[in-house]
Amino acid sequence: MSKIVVLISGGGSNLQVLIDAVESGEISAEIVSVISNRANAYGLNRAANAGIQTHVHRRKTYPNRVAYDVALADLIAQYEPDLIVLAGWMHILSAEFIGRFPQKIINLHPALPNQFAGIHAIERAFAAYEAGEIAHSGCMVHDVIPEVDAGEPLVTARVDFRPNDTLESFAARMHRTEHRIILLAVQIALES
Ligand code: GAR
């Protein structure tokens, strides 16, 4: 059975998709641990409810980013994961971390390749749409490399804007699409 470690920072709706897919057998793997960099991330409750071991790994308890990343890598390595999934993980991982798990880390990002890297991608895409700069956006799951929200995409999906869209209605459509592609990407990554 393949082992997955999921890293989160927030609500964990994508984590929930993975938990449900493991329970239903759509993903034949075990989520062995969920790690958050924020103590109040609701996703930690989702993991605990599913009986998954959780950890809070807070940046401010380490003197610098590399020390934080090395300790995080040590923690994850104990689980001997086949796959590490960044599902709403809002900390930029250093090359030192990434080098510890070659070919094993994938990231969900709410924008298409080479667009809106970094935080507030949904808000920035919606503002660009309102300014007439883009006609659609999308989301992707990609291999993690040191460059933020870049790396070879495993799955991409287009998310259209619709007449009378608000930021909220667009964001809701984006999240529904993300829930679809995170499942697909994990299935693909486990098979490769
Ligand atoms: C998702 O929209 C994900 O794409 C985004 O955080 C959200 C997490 O939602 N990640 C990034 O922006 C990474 N650059 P969730 O906690 O409900 O799964």
Short mmCIF file of C-alpha atoms and ligand atoms in Angstrom, two decimals, residues 8-16 43 46 86-91 107-111 116-122 139-140 142 148-149 171 174-175 178-179, ligand 1:
data_model
loop_
_atom_site.label_atom_id
_atom_site.label_comp_id
_atom_site.label_asym_id
_atom_site.label_seq_id
_atom_site.Cartn_x
_atom_site.Cartn_y
_atom_site.Cartn_z
CA ILE A 8 -1.85 21.84 4.60
CA SER A 9 -2.21 25.37 5.97
CA GLY A 10 -5.95 25.94 6.03
CA GLY A 11 -9.43 24.53 5.63
CA GLY A 12 -8.36 21.29 4.03
CA SER A 13 -11.26 20.81 1.63
CA ASN A 14 -8.82 19.19 -0.83
CA LEU A 15 -7.45 17.01 1.95
CA GLN A 16 -11.05 15.92 2.61
CA GLY A 43 -7.84 20.55 8.00
CA ARG A 46 -10.57 16.65 9.25
CA LEU A 86 0.85 20.03 -0.91
CA ALA A 87 -2.88 20.72 -0.60
CA GLY A 88 -3.17 24.38 0.31
CA TRP A 89 0.33 24.49 1.85
CA MET A 90 1.36 28.14 2.11
CA HIS A 91 5.06 27.91 2.91
CA ASN A 107 1.40 20.89 -5.39
CA LEU A 108 -2.12 22.13 -6.07
CA HIS A 109 -2.31 25.71 -7.32
CA PRO A 110 -5.43 27.70 -8.29
CA ALA A 111 -4.09 29.05 -11.56
CA PHE A 116 -0.59 34.06 -10.91
CA ALA A 117 2.10 32.19 -8.98
CA GLY A 118 2.09 32.80 -5.23
CA ILE A 119 -0.67 33.88 -2.85
CA HIS A 120 -4.13 35.24 -3.68
CA ALA A 121 -4.09 33.65 -7.13
CA ILE A 122 -7.90 33.43 -7.31
CA CYS A 139 -5.96 25.32 -11.80
CA MET A 140 -3.23 22.72 -11.84
CA HIS A 142 2.34 20.09 -10.73
CA VAL A 148 7.17 28.77 -6.63
CA ASP A 149 4.03 27.27 -8.22
CA ALA A 171 -13.87 30.92 -6.29
CA MET A 174 -12.46 27.02 -8.89
CA HIS A 175 -12.61 24.94 -5.71
CA GLU A 178 -9.59 21.70 -7.75
CA HIS A 179 -11.39 18.90 -5.92
C1 GAR B 1 -6.66 25.90 -2.67
O1 GAR B 1 -7.39 26.82 -3.44
C2 GAR B 1 -5.26 25.72 -3.22
O2 GAR B 1 -5.20 25.75 -4.61
C3 GAR B 1 -4.56 26.91 -2.62
O3 GAR B 1 -5.03 26.94 -1.29
C4 GAR B 1 -6.39 26.46 -1.27
C5 GAR B 1 -6.53 25.42 -0.18
O4 GAR B 1 -7.87 25.07 0.02
N1 GAR B 1 -3.12 26.77 -2.70
C6 GAR B 1 -2.30 27.73 -3.11
O5 GAR B 1 -2.67 28.86 -3.37
C7 GAR B 1 -0.83 27.34 -3.21
N2 GAR B 1 -0.07 28.33 -3.90
P1 GAR B 1 -8.24 23.90 1.06
O6 GAR B 1 -7.45 24.19 2.35
O7 GAR B 1 -9.71 24.03 1.28
O8 GAR B 1 -7.84 22.60 0.45
#
